[in-house]
PDB file of C-alpha atoms and ligand atoms in Angstrom:
ATOM      1  CA  UNK A   1     -31.965  -7.861 -29.827  1.00  0.00           C
ATOM      2  CA  UNK A   2     -32.385  -7.996 -26.049  1.00  0.00           C
ATOM      3  CA  UNK A   3     -29.142  -8.679 -24.194  1.00  0.00           C
ATOM      4  CA  UNK A   4     -30.500 -11.424 -21.958  1.00  0.00           C
ATOM      5  CA  UNK A   5     -27.632 -13.747 -22.671  1.00  0.00           C
ATOM      6  CA  UNK A   6     -24.257 -13.681 -21.019  1.00  0.00           C
ATOM      7  CA  UNK A   7     -22.551 -13.491 -24.352  1.00  0.00           C
ATOM      8  CA  UNK A   8     -19.769 -10.925 -24.612  1.00  0.00           C
ATOM      9  CA  UNK A   9     -18.141 -11.770 -27.933  1.00  0.00           C
ATOM     10  CA  UNK A  10     -19.742 -13.461 -30.883  1.00  0.00           C
ATOM     11  CA  UNK A  11     -17.411 -14.239 -33.737  1.00  0.00           C
ATOM     12  CA  UNK A  12     -19.698 -15.117 -36.608  1.00  0.00           C
ATOM     13  CA  UNK A  13     -18.493 -17.087 -39.610  1.00  0.00           C
ATOM     14  CA  UNK A  14     -15.387 -15.047 -40.226  1.00  0.00           C
ATOM     15  CA  UNK A  15     -12.673 -15.393 -42.834  1.00  0.00           C
ATOM     16  CA  UNK A  16      -9.346 -13.721 -42.332  1.00  0.00           C
ATOM     17  CA  UNK A  17      -7.033 -13.539 -45.275  1.00  0.00           C
ATOM     18  CA  UNK A  18      -3.727 -11.691 -45.235  1.00  0.00           C
ATOM     19  CA  UNK A  19      -2.460 -10.465 -48.558  1.00  0.00           C
ATOM     20  CA  UNK A  20       1.268 -10.206 -48.971  1.00  0.00           C
ATOM     21  CA  UNK A  21       2.616  -9.292 -52.394  1.00  0.00           C
ATOM     22  CA  UNK A  22      -0.387 -10.724 -54.250  1.00  0.00           C
ATOM     23  CA  UNK A  23      -0.182 -13.953 -52.277  1.00  0.00           C
ATOM     24  CA  UNK A  24      -3.043 -14.897 -49.988  1.00  0.00           C
ATOM     25  CA  UNK A  25      -2.573 -16.458 -46.584  1.00  0.00           C
ATOM     26  CA  UNK A  26      -5.912 -17.622 -45.185  1.00  0.00           C
ATOM     27  CA  UNK A  27      -5.738 -17.859 -41.420  1.00  0.00           C
ATOM     28  CA  UNK A  28      -9.466 -18.295 -40.622  1.00  0.00           C
ATOM     29  CA  UNK A  29     -12.140 -19.851 -42.821  1.00  0.00           C
ATOM     30  CA  UNK A  30     -15.757 -19.703 -41.685  1.00  0.00           C
ATOM     31  CA  UNK A  31     -14.676 -19.540 -38.060  1.00  0.00           C
ATOM     32  CA  UNK A  32     -17.166 -18.923 -35.247  1.00  0.00           C
ATOM     33  CA  UNK A  33     -16.710 -18.560 -31.498  1.00  0.00           C
ATOM     34  CA  UNK A  34     -18.680 -17.291 -28.532  1.00  0.00           C
ATOM     35  CA  UNK A  35     -17.168 -15.915 -25.322  1.00  0.00           C
ATOM     36  CA  UNK A  36     -19.291 -15.221 -22.263  1.00  0.00           C
ATOM     37  CA  UNK A  37     -18.912 -12.515 -19.630  1.00  0.00           C
ATOM     38  CA  UNK A  38     -16.240 -13.464 -17.111  1.00  0.00           C
ATOM     39  CA  UNK A  39     -15.242 -16.549 -19.083  1.00  0.00           C
ATOM     40  CA  UNK A  40     -11.616 -17.653 -19.309  1.00  0.00           C
ATOM     41  CA  UNK A  41     -10.524 -18.977 -22.687  1.00  0.00           C
ATOM     42  CA  UNK A  42      -7.033 -20.315 -23.359  1.00  0.00           C
ATOM     43  CA  UNK A  43      -5.830 -20.407 -26.958  1.00  0.00           C
ATOM     44  CA  UNK A  44      -3.088 -22.857 -27.843  1.00  0.00           C
ATOM     45  CA  UNK A  45      -1.417 -24.156 -30.971  1.00  0.00           C
ATOM     46  CA  UNK A  46       1.837 -24.206 -32.905  1.00  0.00           C
ATOM     47  CA  UNK A  47       3.625 -21.095 -34.126  1.00  0.00           C
ATOM     48  CA  UNK A  48       2.033 -19.380 -37.110  1.00  0.00           C
ATOM     49  CA  UNK A  49      -1.420 -20.957 -36.691  1.00  0.00           C
ATOM     50  CA  UNK A  50      -3.224 -17.656 -36.063  1.00  0.00           C
ATOM     51  CA  UNK A  51      -3.313 -17.152 -32.292  1.00  0.00           C
ATOM     52  CA  UNK A  52      -2.075 -13.560 -32.342  1.00  0.00           C
ATOM     53  CA  UNK A  53      -4.324 -12.846 -35.313  1.00  0.00           C
ATOM     54  CA  UNK A  54      -7.343 -13.942 -33.254  1.00  0.00           C
ATOM     55  CA  UNK A  55      -6.288 -11.661 -30.416  1.00  0.00           C
ATOM     56  CA  UNK A  56      -5.916  -8.701 -32.780  1.00  0.00           C
ATOM     57  CA  UNK A  57      -9.388  -9.417 -34.159  1.00  0.00           C
ATOM     58  CA  UNK A  58     -10.927  -9.537 -30.669  1.00  0.00           C
ATOM     59  CA  UNK A  59      -9.105  -6.318 -29.769  1.00  0.00           C
ATOM     60  CA  UNK A  60     -10.695  -4.568 -32.730  1.00  0.00           C
ATOM     61  CA  UNK A  61      -7.238  -3.898 -34.174  1.00  0.00           C
ATOM     62  CA  UNK A  62      -7.901  -6.010 -37.256  1.00  0.00           C
ATOM     63  CA  UNK A  63     -11.120  -6.483 -39.244  1.00  0.00           C
ATOM     64  CA  UNK A  64     -12.148  -9.882 -40.631  1.00  0.00           C
ATOM     65  CA  UNK A  65     -12.094 -10.257 -44.411  1.00  0.00           C
ATOM     66  CA  UNK A  66     -15.627 -11.666 -44.235  1.00  0.00           C
ATOM     67  CA  UNK A  67     -18.132 -12.076 -41.406  1.00  0.00           C
ATOM     68  CA  UNK A  68     -18.583 -10.028 -38.244  1.00  0.00           C
ATOM     69  CA  UNK A  69     -17.329  -9.947 -34.689  1.00  0.00           C
ATOM     70  CA  UNK A  70     -19.926  -8.715 -32.202  1.00  0.00           C
ATOM     71  CA  UNK A  71     -18.993  -7.293 -28.817  1.00  0.00           C
ATOM     72  CA  UNK A  72     -21.989  -6.855 -26.511  1.00  0.00           C
ATOM     73  CA  UNK A  73     -24.237  -7.369 -29.522  1.00  0.00           C
ATOM     74  CA  UNK A  74     -22.649  -4.530 -31.497  1.00  0.00           C
ATOM     75  CA  UNK A  75     -20.312  -5.066 -34.433  1.00  0.00           C
ATOM     76  CA  UNK A  76     -16.748  -4.440 -33.231  1.00  0.00           C
ATOM     77  CA  UNK A  77     -15.296  -1.834 -35.552  1.00  0.00           C
ATOM     78  CA  UNK A  78     -12.242  -0.747 -33.593  1.00  0.00           C
ATOM     79  CA  UNK A  79     -10.642  -0.754 -30.119  1.00  0.00           C
ATOM     80  CA  UNK A  80     -13.100  -0.547 -27.216  1.00  0.00           C
ATOM     81  CA  UNK A  81     -12.524   1.070 -23.829  1.00  0.00           C
ATOM     82  CA  UNK A  82     -13.466  -2.025 -21.870  1.00  0.00           C
ATOM     83  CA  UNK A  83     -11.261  -4.374 -23.895  1.00  0.00           C
ATOM     84  CA  UNK A  84      -7.661  -4.345 -22.683  1.00  0.00           C
ATOM     85  CA  UNK A  85      -4.846  -5.917 -24.616  1.00  0.00           C
ATOM     86  CA  UNK A  86      -1.455  -6.966 -23.320  1.00  0.00           C
ATOM     87  CA  UNK A  87       0.869  -7.759 -26.151  1.00  0.00           C
ATOM     88  CA  UNK A  88       4.006  -9.839 -25.876  1.00  0.00           C
ATOM     89  CA  UNK A  89       6.562  -7.276 -24.708  1.00  0.00           C
ATOM     90  CA  UNK A  90       6.169  -5.485 -21.395  1.00  0.00           C
ATOM     91  CA  UNK A  91       5.937  -2.012 -22.981  1.00  0.00           C
ATOM     92  CA  UNK A  92       6.883  -0.144 -19.812  1.00  0.00           C
ATOM     93  CA  UNK A  93       8.490   3.289 -19.942  1.00  0.00           C
ATOM     94  CA  UNK A  94      12.008   3.084 -18.495  1.00  0.00           C
ATOM     95  CA  UNK A  95      12.047   6.740 -17.435  1.00  0.00           C
ATOM     96  CA  UNK A  96       8.821   6.511 -15.459  1.00  0.00           C
ATOM     97  CA  UNK A  97       8.471   4.898 -12.033  1.00  0.00           C
ATOM     98  CA  UNK A  98       6.300   1.840 -11.451  1.00  0.00           C
ATOM     99  CA  UNK A  99       3.505   4.042 -10.068  1.00  0.00           C
ATOM    100  CA  UNK A 100       3.758   6.469 -13.005  1.00  0.00           C
ATOM    101  CA  UNK A 101       3.637   3.617 -15.494  1.00  0.00           C
ATOM    102  CA  UNK A 102       0.408   2.355 -13.932  1.00  0.00           C
ATOM    103  CA  UNK A 103      -1.003   5.877 -13.736  1.00  0.00           C
ATOM    104  CA  UNK A 104      -0.439   6.592 -17.427  1.00  0.00           C
ATOM    105  CA  UNK A 105      -3.694   5.188 -18.878  1.00  0.00           C
ATOM    106  CA  UNK A 106      -5.645   7.123 -16.221  1.00  0.00           C
ATOM    107  CA  UNK A 107      -3.895  10.340 -17.236  1.00  0.00           C
ATOM    108  CA  UNK A 108      -4.791   9.652 -20.845  1.00  0.00           C
ATOM    109  CA  UNK A 109      -8.410   9.240 -19.750  1.00  0.00           C
ATOM    110  CA  UNK A 110      -8.168  12.590 -17.945  1.00  0.00           C
ATOM    111  CA  UNK A 111      -9.112  11.140 -14.577  1.00  0.00           C
ATOM    112  CA  UNK A 112      -8.550  13.674 -11.744  1.00  0.00           C
ATOM    113  CA  UNK A 113      -5.314  13.416  -9.799  1.00  0.00           C
ATOM    114  CA  UNK A 114      -6.781  12.382  -6.409  1.00  0.00           C
ATOM    115  CA  UNK A 115      -8.746   9.580  -7.972  1.00  0.00           C
ATOM    116  CA  UNK A 116      -5.689   8.468  -9.956  1.00  0.00           C
ATOM    117  CA  UNK A 117      -3.602   8.263  -6.781  1.00  0.00           C
ATOM    118  CA  UNK A 118      -6.173   6.065  -5.059  1.00  0.00           C
ATOM    119  CA  UNK A 119      -6.566   3.762  -8.051  1.00  0.00           C
ATOM    120  CA  UNK A 120      -2.794   3.386  -8.488  1.00  0.00           C
ATOM    121  CA  UNK A 121      -2.316   2.640  -4.794  1.00  0.00           C
ATOM    122  CA  UNK A 122      -5.054  -0.019  -4.838  1.00  0.00           C
ATOM    123  CA  UNK A 123      -3.627  -1.620  -7.961  1.00  0.00           C
ATOM    124  CA  UNK A 124      -0.101  -1.748  -6.526  1.00  0.00           C
ATOM    125  CA  UNK A 125      -1.450  -3.426  -3.402  1.00  0.00           C
ATOM    126  CA  UNK A 126      -3.510  -5.948  -5.330  1.00  0.00           C
ATOM    127  CA  UNK A 127      -0.426  -7.039  -7.247  1.00  0.00           C
ATOM    128  CA  UNK A 128       1.931  -7.172  -4.284  1.00  0.00           C
ATOM    129  CA  UNK A 129       3.848  -4.141  -5.547  1.00  0.00           C
ATOM    130  CA  UNK A 130       3.085  -1.719  -2.708  1.00  0.00           C
ATOM    131  CA  UNK A 131       6.789  -1.275  -1.938  1.00  0.00           C
ATOM    132  CA  UNK A 132       7.927  -0.910  -5.544  1.00  0.00           C
ATOM    133  CA  UNK A 133       5.901   2.152  -6.605  1.00  0.00           C
ATOM    134  CA  UNK A 134       8.862   4.533  -6.576  1.00  0.00           C
ATOM    135  CA  UNK A 135      11.240   2.182  -8.349  1.00  0.00           C
ATOM    136  CA  UNK A 136      12.013   2.231 -12.052  1.00  0.00           C
ATOM    137  CA  UNK A 137      11.335  -0.811 -14.279  1.00  0.00           C
ATOM    138  CA  UNK A 138      15.059  -1.572 -14.591  1.00  0.00           C
ATOM    139  CA  UNK A 139      15.243  -2.110 -10.819  1.00  0.00           C
ATOM    140  CA  UNK A 140      12.646  -4.892 -10.929  1.00  0.00           C
ATOM    141  CA  UNK A 141      12.799  -8.608 -11.718  1.00  0.00           C
ATOM    142  CA  UNK A 142      11.114  -9.964 -14.874  1.00  0.00           C
ATOM    143  CA  UNK A 143       8.158 -11.224 -12.836  1.00  0.00           C
ATOM    144  CA  UNK A 144       7.711  -7.854 -11.114  1.00  0.00           C
ATOM    145  CA  UNK A 145       7.876  -6.008 -14.428  1.00  0.00           C
ATOM    146  CA  UNK A 146       5.210  -8.297 -15.771  1.00  0.00           C
ATOM    147  CA  UNK A 147       3.049  -7.495 -12.755  1.00  0.00           C
ATOM    148  CA  UNK A 148       3.449  -3.764 -13.478  1.00  0.00           C
ATOM    149  CA  UNK A 149       2.310  -4.390 -17.056  1.00  0.00           C
ATOM    150  CA  UNK A 150      -0.730  -6.263 -15.687  1.00  0.00           C
ATOM    151  CA  UNK A 151      -1.334  -3.363 -13.278  1.00  0.00           C
ATOM    152  CA  UNK A 152      -1.412  -0.884 -16.119  1.00  0.00           C
ATOM    153  CA  UNK A 153      -4.153  -2.919 -17.752  1.00  0.00           C
ATOM    154  CA  UNK A 154      -6.157  -3.594 -14.583  1.00  0.00           C
ATOM    155  CA  UNK A 155      -6.237  -0.006 -13.419  1.00  0.00           C
ATOM    156  CA  UNK A 156      -8.539   0.653 -16.379  1.00  0.00           C
ATOM    157  CA  UNK A 157     -11.153  -1.763 -14.962  1.00  0.00           C
ATOM    158  CA  UNK A 158     -11.541  -3.784 -18.169  1.00  0.00           C
ATOM    159  CA  UNK A 159     -14.305  -6.295 -18.850  1.00  0.00           C
ATOM    160  CA  UNK A 160     -12.031  -8.244 -21.139  1.00  0.00           C
ATOM    161  CA  UNK A 161      -8.351  -8.959 -20.851  1.00  0.00           C
ATOM    162  CA  UNK A 162      -6.573 -10.188 -23.964  1.00  0.00           C
ATOM    163  CA  UNK A 163      -3.063 -11.523 -23.320  1.00  0.00           C
ATOM    164  CA  UNK A 164      -0.559 -12.725 -25.906  1.00  0.00           C
ATOM    165  CA  UNK A 165       1.881 -15.232 -24.386  1.00  0.00           C
ATOM    166  CA  UNK A 166       2.313 -13.021 -21.333  1.00  0.00           C
ATOM    167  CA  UNK A 167       4.429 -15.315 -19.193  1.00  0.00           C
ATOM    168  CA  UNK A 168       6.590 -17.089 -21.744  1.00  0.00           C
ATOM    169  CA  UNK A 169       9.783 -15.276 -20.695  1.00  0.00           C
ATOM    170  CA  UNK A 170       9.384 -16.157 -17.016  1.00  0.00           C
ATOM    171  CA  UNK A 171      10.740 -19.074 -15.011  1.00  0.00           C
ATOM    172  CA  UNK A 172       8.254 -21.747 -13.928  1.00  0.00           C
ATOM    173  CA  UNK A 173       7.766 -20.472 -10.371  1.00  0.00           C
ATOM    174  CA  UNK A 174       7.110 -16.877 -11.418  1.00  0.00           C
ATOM    175  CA  UNK A 175       4.866 -18.048 -14.217  1.00  0.00           C
ATOM    176  CA  UNK A 176       2.686 -20.068 -11.837  1.00  0.00           C
ATOM    177  CA  UNK A 177       2.585 -17.199  -9.361  1.00  0.00           C
ATOM    178  CA  UNK A 178       1.328 -14.815 -12.054  1.00  0.00           C
ATOM    179  CA  UNK A 179      -1.148 -17.388 -13.346  1.00  0.00           C
ATOM    180  CA  UNK A 180      -2.591 -17.538  -9.812  1.00  0.00           C
ATOM    181  CA  UNK A 181      -2.824 -13.736  -9.680  1.00  0.00           C
ATOM    182  CA  UNK A 182      -4.603 -13.568 -13.045  1.00  0.00           C
ATOM    183  CA  UNK A 183      -6.966 -16.375 -12.087  1.00  0.00           C
ATOM    184  CA  UNK A 184      -8.021 -14.639  -8.867  1.00  0.00           C
ATOM    185  CA  UNK A 185      -8.373 -11.224 -10.479  1.00  0.00           C
ATOM    186  CA  UNK A 186     -10.537 -12.564 -13.277  1.00  0.00           C
ATOM    187  CA  UNK A 187     -12.711 -14.505 -10.852  1.00  0.00           C
ATOM    188  CA  UNK A 188     -13.093 -11.710  -8.318  1.00  0.00           C
ATOM    189  CA  UNK A 189     -13.819  -8.992 -10.848  1.00  0.00           C
ATOM    190  CA  UNK A 190     -15.661 -11.038 -13.470  1.00  0.00           C
ATOM    191  CA  UNK A 191     -13.125 -10.173 -16.155  1.00  0.00           C
ATOM    192  CA  UNK A 192     -13.258 -12.319 -19.288  1.00  0.00           C
ATOM    193  CA  UNK A 193      -9.812 -13.588 -20.236  1.00  0.00           C
ATOM    194  CA  UNK A 194      -8.465 -14.706 -23.580  1.00  0.00           C
ATOM    195  CA  UNK A 195      -4.926 -15.900 -23.055  1.00  0.00           C
ATOM    196  CA  UNK A 196      -2.732 -17.068 -25.912  1.00  0.00           C
ATOM    197  CA  UNK A 197      -0.073 -19.507 -24.854  1.00  0.00           C
ATOM    198  CA  UNK A 198       2.102 -22.246 -26.241  1.00  0.00           C
ATOM    199  CA  UNK A 199       2.349 -23.782 -22.803  1.00  0.00           C
ATOM    200  CA  UNK A 200       0.057 -26.787 -22.310  1.00  0.00           C
ATOM    201  CA  UNK A 201       0.040 -26.538 -18.503  1.00  0.00           C
ATOM    202  CA  UNK A 202      -0.863 -22.852 -18.650  1.00  0.00           C
ATOM    203  CA  UNK A 203      -3.814 -23.514 -20.961  1.00  0.00           C
ATOM    204  CA  UNK A 204      -5.113 -26.330 -18.757  1.00  0.00           C
ATOM    205  CA  UNK A 205      -4.648 -24.368 -15.555  1.00  0.00           C
ATOM    206  CA  UNK A 206      -6.339 -21.146 -16.698  1.00  0.00           C
ATOM    207  CA  UNK A 207      -8.852 -22.006 -19.390  1.00  0.00           C
ATOM    208  CA  UNK A 208     -12.481 -22.832 -18.651  1.00  0.00           C
ATOM    209  CA  UNK A 209     -12.455 -23.637 -22.326  1.00  0.00           C
ATOM    210  CA  UNK A 210      -9.451 -24.241 -24.534  1.00  0.00           C
ATOM    211  CA  UNK A 211      -9.335 -23.339 -28.194  1.00  0.00           C
ATOM    212  CA  UNK A 212      -6.925 -25.758 -29.811  1.00  0.00           C
ATOM    213  CA  UNK A 213      -5.337 -25.182 -33.188  1.00  0.00           C
ATOM    214  CA  UNK A 214      -4.200 -28.679 -34.022  1.00  0.00           C
ATOM    215  CA  UNK A 215      -3.846 -30.866 -37.050  1.00  0.00           C
ATOM    216  CA  UNK A 216      -6.013 -29.273 -39.713  1.00  0.00           C
ATOM    217  CA  UNK A 217      -8.789 -28.062 -37.475  1.00  0.00           C
ATOM    218  CA  UNK A 218      -9.660 -25.697 -34.668  1.00  0.00           C
ATOM    219  CA  UNK A 219     -11.486 -27.321 -31.739  1.00  0.00           C
ATOM    220  CA  UNK A 220     -13.009 -25.913 -28.599  1.00  0.00           C
ATOM    221  CA  UNK A 221     -12.702 -28.190 -25.605  1.00  0.00           C
ATOM    222  CA  UNK A 222     -14.157 -28.048 -22.104  1.00  0.00           C
ATOM    223  CA  UNK A 223     -11.795 -28.016 -19.174  1.00  0.00           C
ATOM    224  CA  UNK A 224     -14.088 -28.598 -16.245  1.00  0.00           C
ATOM    225  CA  UNK A 225     -11.562 -28.924 -13.411  1.00  0.00           C
ATOM    226  CA  UNK A 226      -9.874 -25.566 -14.030  1.00  0.00           C
ATOM    227  CA  UNK A 227      -9.788 -22.680 -11.625  1.00  0.00           C
ATOM    228  CA  UNK A 228      -8.391 -24.237  -8.446  1.00  0.00           C
ATOM    229  CA  UNK A 229      -4.863 -23.410  -7.392  1.00  0.00           C
ATOM    230  CA  UNK A 230      -4.290 -27.054  -6.352  1.00  0.00           C
ATOM    231  CA  UNK A 231      -5.433 -28.340  -9.771  1.00  0.00           C
ATOM    232  CA  UNK A 232      -1.804 -28.551 -10.931  1.00  0.00           C
ATOM    233  CA  UNK A 233      -1.131 -31.312  -8.382  1.00  0.00           C
ATOM    234  CA  UNK A 234      -4.040 -33.563  -9.338  1.00  0.00           C
ATOM    235  CA  UNK A 235      -4.144 -36.599 -11.659  1.00  0.00           C
ATOM    236  CA  UNK A 236      -6.890 -34.937 -13.761  1.00  0.00           C
ATOM    237  CA  UNK A 237      -4.438 -32.158 -14.567  1.00  0.00           C
ATOM    238  CA  UNK A 238      -1.888 -34.605 -16.008  1.00  0.00           C
ATOM    239  CA  UNK A 239      -4.565 -36.441 -17.973  1.00  0.00           C
ATOM    240  CA  UNK A 240      -5.917 -33.211 -19.447  1.00  0.00           C
ATOM    241  CA  UNK A 241      -2.410 -31.947 -20.348  1.00  0.00           C
ATOM    242  CA  UNK A 242      -1.616 -35.193 -22.087  1.00  0.00           C
ATOM    243  CA  UNK A 243      -4.901 -35.174 -24.048  1.00  0.00           C
ATOM    244  CA  UNK A 244      -4.246 -31.599 -25.100  1.00  0.00           C
ATOM    245  CA  UNK A 245      -0.709 -32.405 -26.292  1.00  0.00           C
ATOM    246  CA  UNK A 246      -2.119 -35.143 -28.506  1.00  0.00           C
ATOM    247  CA  UNK A 247      -4.708 -32.787 -29.968  1.00  0.00           C
ATOM    248  CA  UNK A 248      -2.103 -30.134 -30.776  1.00  0.00           C
ATOM    249  CA  UNK A 249       0.025 -32.736 -32.527  1.00  0.00           C
ATOM    250  CA  UNK A 250      -3.089 -33.767 -34.430  1.00  0.00           C
ATOM    251  CA  UNK A 251      -2.985 -37.450 -33.327  1.00  0.00           C
ATOM    252  CA  UNK A 252      -6.532 -37.373 -32.157  1.00  0.00           C
ATOM    253  CA  UNK A 253      -9.669 -36.228 -33.850  1.00  0.00           C
ATOM    254  CA  UNK A 254     -12.335 -34.186 -32.177  1.00  0.00           C
ATOM    255  CA  UNK A 255     -15.018 -36.326 -30.599  1.00  0.00           C
TER     256      UNK A 255
HETATM  257  P1  ADP B 301       0.692 -17.215 -34.121  1.00  0.00           P
HETATM  258  O1  ADP B 301       0.452 -16.077 -33.207  1.00  0.00           O
HETATM  259  O2  ADP B 301      -0.192 -18.394 -33.861  1.00  0.00           O
HETATM  260  O3  ADP B 301       2.129 -17.642 -34.146  1.00  0.00           O
HETATM  261  P2  ADP B 301      -0.046 -15.326 -36.195  1.00  0.00           P
HETATM  262  O4  ADP B 301      -1.464 -15.024 -35.919  1.00  0.00           O
HETATM  263  O5  ADP B 301       0.963 -14.308 -35.814  1.00  0.00           O
HETATM  264  O6  ADP B 301       0.329 -16.761 -35.614  1.00  0.00           O
HETATM  265  O7  ADP B 301       0.113 -15.578 -37.762  1.00  0.00           O
HETATM  266  C1  ADP B 301      -0.682 -16.492 -38.489  1.00  0.00           C
HETATM  267  C2  ADP B 301      -0.197 -16.537 -39.938  1.00  0.00           C
HETATM  268  O8  ADP B 301      -0.463 -15.307 -40.576  1.00  0.00           O
HETATM  269  C3  ADP B 301       1.296 -16.764 -40.098  1.00  0.00           C
HETATM  270  O9  ADP B 301       1.490 -17.568 -41.221  1.00  0.00           O
HETATM  271  C4  ADP B 301       1.864 -15.392 -40.309  1.00  0.00           C
HETATM  272  O10 ADP B 301       3.029 -15.437 -41.088  1.00  0.00           O
HETATM  273  C5  ADP B 301       0.728 -14.694 -41.051  1.00  0.00           C
HETATM  274  N1  ADP B 301       0.675 -13.272 -40.704  1.00  0.00           N
HETATM  275  C6  ADP B 301       0.553 -12.740 -39.470  1.00  0.00           C
HETATM  276  N2  ADP B 301       0.479 -11.396 -39.512  1.00  0.00           N
HETATM  277  C7  ADP B 301       0.548 -11.062 -40.807  1.00  0.00           C
HETATM  278  C8  ADP B 301       0.520  -9.807 -41.528  1.00  0.00           C
HETATM  279  N3  ADP B 301       0.384  -8.640 -40.887  1.00  0.00           N
HETATM  280  N4  ADP B 301       0.612  -9.867 -42.880  1.00  0.00           N
HETATM  281  C9  ADP B 301       0.730 -11.024 -43.513  1.00  0.00           C
HETATM  282  N5  ADP B 301       0.753 -12.240 -42.922  1.00  0.00           N
HETATM  283  C10 ADP B 301       0.678 -12.260 -41.582  1.00  0.00           C
HETATM  284 MG1   MG B 302       1.800 -15.001 -31.900  1.00  0.00          MG
END
């Protein structure tokens, strides 16, 4: 197949069934989804509906029970270097400085020291952490720690960023600040984003498309006004948030 399309992920008719003590829990049944290069997808729905499971599948950490997930037209059989995952907890090492925490994935990739220094410096600057490099995680605020965790992912120059409820522990102001940072980074560097959230405003602000687990079905909706930092203050934003809330509750069927 010639890769003329912009398609990055193709989830093709997958089933995902967990087996716990002879009991089956089917999370996906004949589910399909396509994600393009540089596209931002928000995933929203109630607890236990399968959001984290989807992220694990896209990360190559879990294989579907049936069907195939393609990444750049190849079946995804395991983790991939250009797919970065940020799971719920920060996962920073307390005994390493901010700069060392960001440097770690580069060390693992055996990138030479000079190059590592430059990349770490650039990443700290991009995230407004230039003055915090020598500090330890415990000396930072929650929002700053979250930025370090983002830095550790970005320094690897991913093509895909998978985030599982990354900002849920933050206050509203910090959350919006980090949403702005993520939005700009993804736009500037053409990084595809799949962000799992249970926050309606976050999904509407960040997602070009929103995957909604609601009622008894999974729907993919367009969110055409996304991607502007002033979107949050517009009437369309409130209308879209309210429509999304209804879909999650299952009051409204897909059109
Ligand atoms: P969400 O992230 O939307 O809250 P999950 O994807 O974590 O939901 O889980 C979806 C469903 O699958 C839940 O019912 C959960 O209990 C079940 N589940 C998740 N992980 C496992 C696992 N490793 N083994 C068995 N069941 C699981
Ligand atoms: Mg989850």
